[in-house]
GROMACS .gro file of C-alpha atoms in nm:
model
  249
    1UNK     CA    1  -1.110  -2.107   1.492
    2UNK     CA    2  -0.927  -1.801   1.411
    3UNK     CA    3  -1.237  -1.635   1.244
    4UNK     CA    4  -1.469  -1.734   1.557
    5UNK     CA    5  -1.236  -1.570   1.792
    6UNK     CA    6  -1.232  -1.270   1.601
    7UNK     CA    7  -1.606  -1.162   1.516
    8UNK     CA    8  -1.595  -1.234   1.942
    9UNK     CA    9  -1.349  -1.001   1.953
   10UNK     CA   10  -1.500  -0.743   1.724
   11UNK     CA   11  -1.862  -0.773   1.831
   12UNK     CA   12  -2.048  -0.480   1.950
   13UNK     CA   13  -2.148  -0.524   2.324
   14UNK     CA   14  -2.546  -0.518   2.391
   15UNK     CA   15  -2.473  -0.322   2.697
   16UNK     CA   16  -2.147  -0.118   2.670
   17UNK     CA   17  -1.919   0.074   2.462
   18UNK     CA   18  -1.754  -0.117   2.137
   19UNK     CA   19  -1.373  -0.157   2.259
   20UNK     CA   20  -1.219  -0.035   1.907
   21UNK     CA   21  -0.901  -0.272   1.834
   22UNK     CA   22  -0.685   0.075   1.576
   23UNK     CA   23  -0.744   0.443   1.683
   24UNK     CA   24  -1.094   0.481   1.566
   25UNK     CA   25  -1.186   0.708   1.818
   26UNK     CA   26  -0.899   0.872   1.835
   27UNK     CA   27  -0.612   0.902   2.094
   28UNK     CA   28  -0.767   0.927   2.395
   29UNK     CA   29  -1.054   0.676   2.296
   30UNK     CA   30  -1.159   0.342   2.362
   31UNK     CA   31  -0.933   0.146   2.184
   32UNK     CA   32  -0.657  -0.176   2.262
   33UNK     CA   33  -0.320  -0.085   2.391
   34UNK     CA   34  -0.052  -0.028   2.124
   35UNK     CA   35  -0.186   0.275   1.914
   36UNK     CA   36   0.044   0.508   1.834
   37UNK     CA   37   0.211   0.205   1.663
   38UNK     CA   38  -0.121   0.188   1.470
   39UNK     CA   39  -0.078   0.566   1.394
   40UNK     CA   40   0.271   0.493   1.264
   41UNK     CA   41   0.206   0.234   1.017
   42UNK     CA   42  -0.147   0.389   0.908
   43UNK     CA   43   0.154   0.701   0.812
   44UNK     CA   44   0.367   0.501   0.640
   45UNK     CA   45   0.128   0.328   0.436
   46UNK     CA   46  -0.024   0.628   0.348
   47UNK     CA   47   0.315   0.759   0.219
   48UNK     CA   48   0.394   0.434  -0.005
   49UNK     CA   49   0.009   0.480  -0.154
   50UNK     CA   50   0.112   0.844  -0.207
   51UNK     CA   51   0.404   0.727  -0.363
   52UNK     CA   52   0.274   0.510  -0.597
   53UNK     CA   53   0.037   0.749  -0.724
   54UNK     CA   54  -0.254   0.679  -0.580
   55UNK     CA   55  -0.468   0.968  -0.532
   56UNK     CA   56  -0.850   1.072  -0.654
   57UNK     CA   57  -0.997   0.857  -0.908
   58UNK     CA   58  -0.811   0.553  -0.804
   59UNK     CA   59  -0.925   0.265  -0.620
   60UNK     CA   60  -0.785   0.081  -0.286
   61UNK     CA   61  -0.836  -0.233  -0.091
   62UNK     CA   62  -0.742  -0.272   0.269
   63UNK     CA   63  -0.731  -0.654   0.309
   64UNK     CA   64  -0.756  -0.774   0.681
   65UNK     CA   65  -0.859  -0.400   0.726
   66UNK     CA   66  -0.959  -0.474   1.093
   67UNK     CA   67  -1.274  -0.213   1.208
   68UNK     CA   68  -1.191   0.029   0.924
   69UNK     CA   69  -0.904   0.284   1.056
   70UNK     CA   70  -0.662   0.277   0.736
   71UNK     CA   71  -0.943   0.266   0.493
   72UNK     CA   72  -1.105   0.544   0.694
   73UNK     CA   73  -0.770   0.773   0.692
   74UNK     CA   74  -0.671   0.662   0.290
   75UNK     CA   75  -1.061   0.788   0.194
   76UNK     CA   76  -0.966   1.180   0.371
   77UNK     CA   77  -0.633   1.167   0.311
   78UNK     CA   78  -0.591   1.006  -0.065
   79UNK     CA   79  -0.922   1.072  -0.196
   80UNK     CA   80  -0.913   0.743  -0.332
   81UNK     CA   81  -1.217   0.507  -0.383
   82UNK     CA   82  -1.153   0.224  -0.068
   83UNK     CA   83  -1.343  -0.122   0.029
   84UNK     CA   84  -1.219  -0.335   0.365
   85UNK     CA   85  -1.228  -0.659   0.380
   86UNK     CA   86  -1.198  -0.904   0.703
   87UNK     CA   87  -1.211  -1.253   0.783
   88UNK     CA   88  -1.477  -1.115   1.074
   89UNK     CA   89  -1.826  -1.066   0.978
   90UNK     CA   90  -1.830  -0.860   1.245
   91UNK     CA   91  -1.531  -0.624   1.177
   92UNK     CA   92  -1.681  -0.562   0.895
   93UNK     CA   93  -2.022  -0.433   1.048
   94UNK     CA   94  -1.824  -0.230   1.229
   95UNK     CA   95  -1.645  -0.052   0.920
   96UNK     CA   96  -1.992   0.001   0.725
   97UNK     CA   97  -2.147   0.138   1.093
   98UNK     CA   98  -1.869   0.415   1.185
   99UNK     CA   99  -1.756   0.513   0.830
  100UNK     CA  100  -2.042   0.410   0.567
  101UNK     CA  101  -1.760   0.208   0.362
  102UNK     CA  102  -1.812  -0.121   0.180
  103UNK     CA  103  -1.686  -0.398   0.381
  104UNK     CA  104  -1.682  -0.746   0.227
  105UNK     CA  105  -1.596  -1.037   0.435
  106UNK     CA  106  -1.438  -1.298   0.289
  107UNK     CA  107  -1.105  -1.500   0.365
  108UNK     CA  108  -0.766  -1.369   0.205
  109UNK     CA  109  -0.686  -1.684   0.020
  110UNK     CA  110  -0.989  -1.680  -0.195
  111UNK     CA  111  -1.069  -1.285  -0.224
  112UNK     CA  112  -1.400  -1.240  -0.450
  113UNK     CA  113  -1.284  -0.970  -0.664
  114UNK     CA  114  -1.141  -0.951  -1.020
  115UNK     CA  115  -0.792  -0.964  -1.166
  116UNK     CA  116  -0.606  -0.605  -1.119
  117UNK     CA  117  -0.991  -0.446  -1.013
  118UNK     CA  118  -0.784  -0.222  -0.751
  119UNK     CA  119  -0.508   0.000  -0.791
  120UNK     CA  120  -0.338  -0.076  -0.503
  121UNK     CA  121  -0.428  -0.398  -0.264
  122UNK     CA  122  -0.312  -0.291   0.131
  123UNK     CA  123  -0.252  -0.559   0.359
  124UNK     CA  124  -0.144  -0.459   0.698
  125UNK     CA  125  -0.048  -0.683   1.016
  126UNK     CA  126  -0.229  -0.974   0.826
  127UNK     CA  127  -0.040  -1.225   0.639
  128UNK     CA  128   0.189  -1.399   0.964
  129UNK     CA  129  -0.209  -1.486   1.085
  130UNK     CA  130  -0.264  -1.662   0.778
  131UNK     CA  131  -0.136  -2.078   0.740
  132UNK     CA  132  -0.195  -2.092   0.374
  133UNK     CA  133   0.039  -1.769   0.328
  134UNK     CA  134   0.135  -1.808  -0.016
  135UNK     CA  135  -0.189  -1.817  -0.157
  136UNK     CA  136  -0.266  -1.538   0.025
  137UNK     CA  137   0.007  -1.290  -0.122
  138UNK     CA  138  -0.113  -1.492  -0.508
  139UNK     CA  139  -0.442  -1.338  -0.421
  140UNK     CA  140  -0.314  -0.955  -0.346
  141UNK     CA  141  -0.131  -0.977  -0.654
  142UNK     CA  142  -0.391  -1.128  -0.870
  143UNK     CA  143  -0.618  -0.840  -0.807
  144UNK     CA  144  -0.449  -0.534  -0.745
  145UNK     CA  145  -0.162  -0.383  -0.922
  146UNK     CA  146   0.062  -0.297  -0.628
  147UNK     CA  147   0.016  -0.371  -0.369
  148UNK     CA  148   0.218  -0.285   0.016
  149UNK     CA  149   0.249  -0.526   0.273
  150UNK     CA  150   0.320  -0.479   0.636
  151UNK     CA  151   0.434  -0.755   0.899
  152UNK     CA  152   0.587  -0.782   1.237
  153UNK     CA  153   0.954  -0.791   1.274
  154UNK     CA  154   0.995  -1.074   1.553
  155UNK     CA  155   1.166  -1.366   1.699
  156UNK     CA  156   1.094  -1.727   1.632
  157UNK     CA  157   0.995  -1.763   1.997
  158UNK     CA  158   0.751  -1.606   1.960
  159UNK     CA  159   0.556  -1.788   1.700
  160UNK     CA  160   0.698  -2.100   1.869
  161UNK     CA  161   0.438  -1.998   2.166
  162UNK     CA  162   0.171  -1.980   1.871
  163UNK     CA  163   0.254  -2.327   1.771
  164UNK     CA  164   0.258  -2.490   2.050
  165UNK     CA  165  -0.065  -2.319   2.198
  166UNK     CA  166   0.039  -2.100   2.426
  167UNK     CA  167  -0.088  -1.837   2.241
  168UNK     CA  168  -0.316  -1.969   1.980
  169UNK     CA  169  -0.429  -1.688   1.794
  170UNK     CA  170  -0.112  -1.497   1.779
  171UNK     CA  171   0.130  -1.478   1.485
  172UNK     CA  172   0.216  -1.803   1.285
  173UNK     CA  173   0.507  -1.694   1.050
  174UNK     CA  174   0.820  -1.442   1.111
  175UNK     CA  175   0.960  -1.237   0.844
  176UNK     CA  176   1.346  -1.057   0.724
  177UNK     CA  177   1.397  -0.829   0.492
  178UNK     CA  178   1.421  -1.098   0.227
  179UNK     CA  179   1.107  -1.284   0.284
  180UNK     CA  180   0.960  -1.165  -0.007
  181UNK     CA  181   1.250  -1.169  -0.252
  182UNK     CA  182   1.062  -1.475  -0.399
  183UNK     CA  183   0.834  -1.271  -0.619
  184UNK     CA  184   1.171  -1.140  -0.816
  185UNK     CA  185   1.199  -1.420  -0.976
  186UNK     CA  186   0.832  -1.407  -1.073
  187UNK     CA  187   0.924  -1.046  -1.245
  188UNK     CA  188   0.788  -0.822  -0.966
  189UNK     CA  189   0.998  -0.561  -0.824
  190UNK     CA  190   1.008  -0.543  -0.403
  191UNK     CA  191   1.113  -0.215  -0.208
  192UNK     CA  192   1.186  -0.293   0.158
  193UNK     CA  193   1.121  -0.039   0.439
  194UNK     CA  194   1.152  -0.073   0.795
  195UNK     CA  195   0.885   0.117   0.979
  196UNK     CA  196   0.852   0.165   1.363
  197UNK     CA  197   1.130   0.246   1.555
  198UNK     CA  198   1.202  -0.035   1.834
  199UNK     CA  199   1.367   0.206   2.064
  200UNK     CA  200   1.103   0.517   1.995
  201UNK     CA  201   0.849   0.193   2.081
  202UNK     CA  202   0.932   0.224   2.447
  203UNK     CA  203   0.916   0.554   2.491
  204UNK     CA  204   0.562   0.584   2.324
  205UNK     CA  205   0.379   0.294   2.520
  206UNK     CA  206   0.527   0.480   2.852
  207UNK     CA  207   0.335   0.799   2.718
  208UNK     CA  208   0.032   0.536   2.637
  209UNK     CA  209   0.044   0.428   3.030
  210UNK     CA  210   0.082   0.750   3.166
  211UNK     CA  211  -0.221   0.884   2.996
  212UNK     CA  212  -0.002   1.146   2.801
  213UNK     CA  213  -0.162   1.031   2.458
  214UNK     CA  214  -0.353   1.352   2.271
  215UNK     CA  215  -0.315   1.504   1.898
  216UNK     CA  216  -0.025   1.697   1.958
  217UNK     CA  217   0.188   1.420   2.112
  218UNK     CA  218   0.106   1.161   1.882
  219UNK     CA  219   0.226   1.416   1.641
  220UNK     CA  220   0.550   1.441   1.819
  221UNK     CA  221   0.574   1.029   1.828
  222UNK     CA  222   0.522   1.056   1.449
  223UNK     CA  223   0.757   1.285   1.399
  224UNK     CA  224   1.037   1.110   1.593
  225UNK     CA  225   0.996   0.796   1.456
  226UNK     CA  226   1.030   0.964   1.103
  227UNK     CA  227   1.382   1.052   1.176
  228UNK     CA  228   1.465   0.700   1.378
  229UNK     CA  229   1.246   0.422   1.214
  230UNK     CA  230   1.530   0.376   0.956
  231UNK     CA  231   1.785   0.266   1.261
  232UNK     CA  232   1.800  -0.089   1.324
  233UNK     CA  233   1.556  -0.267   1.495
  234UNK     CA  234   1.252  -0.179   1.337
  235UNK     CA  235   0.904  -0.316   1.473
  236UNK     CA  236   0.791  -0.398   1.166
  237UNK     CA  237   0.894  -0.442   0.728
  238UNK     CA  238   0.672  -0.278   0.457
  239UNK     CA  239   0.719  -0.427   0.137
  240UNK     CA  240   0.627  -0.212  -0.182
  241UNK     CA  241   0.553  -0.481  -0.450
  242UNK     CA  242   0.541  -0.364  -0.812
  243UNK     CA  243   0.537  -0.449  -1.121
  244UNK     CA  244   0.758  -0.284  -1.452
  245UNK     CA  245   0.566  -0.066  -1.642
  246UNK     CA  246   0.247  -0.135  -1.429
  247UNK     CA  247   0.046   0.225  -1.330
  248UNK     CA  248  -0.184   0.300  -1.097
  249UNK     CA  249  -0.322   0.567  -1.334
   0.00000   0.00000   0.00000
């Protein structure tokens, strides 16, 4: 159901402008409500792929990569060799269209790559969609060597209103800051990082309303939340999973 709902959702319209769902067009574009949140993870992201040494010559996956805004920012920024993937067909149309980069569709829990053929596997907003979660995060290890993981931080009710239909496409799982502490028993080592300030939230959806949104303040959002997103609540984790002695180089 999930994956007819979104290649609807991602379709190009016959007649009308493609409603981008991340800042594609930039921040006074057509896109969906919510972006300088986008802009915000896209940074931090970014900075953990930086981190881990991933630069020119190296390869990244953006898995779940939606119409192609991370991959698109990790090609300029990183230099690095990227490929998208989506559940949607038609996200990924939309990727090779606006940015001329490989997009392979394909479900998460049975990704048709090879064992450790990226450097670093991305998976962003992605994994509380997914039922068969576990398998999921076995696949972005099996073929990457690190790999960074994003998901919402939110209350049960609101995956209760998933599960009981009120909102049947919406998130499935919730996440802590230990939801991943699993994989250290399996040897891998997890870095936790809260990213999105809850309170600098509200004050960047009121410039989002107001029309206020343009280079130079999504700049200043960026910047606050740099100095904030460490103050509890955050909007969202990022965890950094690695493992010893493992090099993206």
């Amino acid at each position: 159901m999930i994956k007819e709902w979104l290649d609807s959702r991602y379709q190009k319209p016959a007649d009308g402008e493609y409603r981008a769902h991340s800042p594609i067009f930039g921040p006074k574009g057509n896109s969906e409500r919510g972006i300088v949140a986008r802009y915000i993870r896209a940074e931090n992201v970014l900075k953990a792929c930086r981190d881990l040494g991933i630069g020119k010559g190296q390869s990244l996956i953006d898995v779940g990569a939606s119409d192609g805004h991370f991959v698109s920012l990790a090609r300029e920024h990183l230099g690095c060799q990227v490929t998208a993937t989506d559940i949607s067909a038609e996200a990924c149309k939309r990727v090779e269209e606006m940015f001329g980069i490989r997009a392979v569709p394909c479900d998460a829990t049975a990704l048709p790559f090879s064992d450790q053929e990226f450097d670093v596997v991305v998976c962003m907003e992605t994994l509380e969609h997914i039922e068969q979660i576990h398998t999921a995060i076995g696949e972005l290890l099996r073929i990457g060597k690190r790999v960074v993981i994003t998901v919402p931080n939110e209350s049960v009710r609101k995956t209760t209103r998933t599960h009981i239909g009120i909102h049947p496409h919406k998130h499935i799982w919730n996440f802590k800051a230990q939801s991943f502490d699993f994989l250290k028993t399996m040897g891998y080592q997890v870095r936790v990082v809260r990213h999105t300030s809850t309170v600098g939230l509200v004050g960047y959806m009121v410039l989002e309303k107001f029309g206020l949104l343009n280079e130079t303040t999504v700049k200043m959002c960026l910047a606050i939340d740099r100095m904030i997103q460490s103050i509890p609540p955050s909007w969202g984790w990022m965890f950094i999973v690695t493992k010893p002695g493992s090099s993206a180089k």
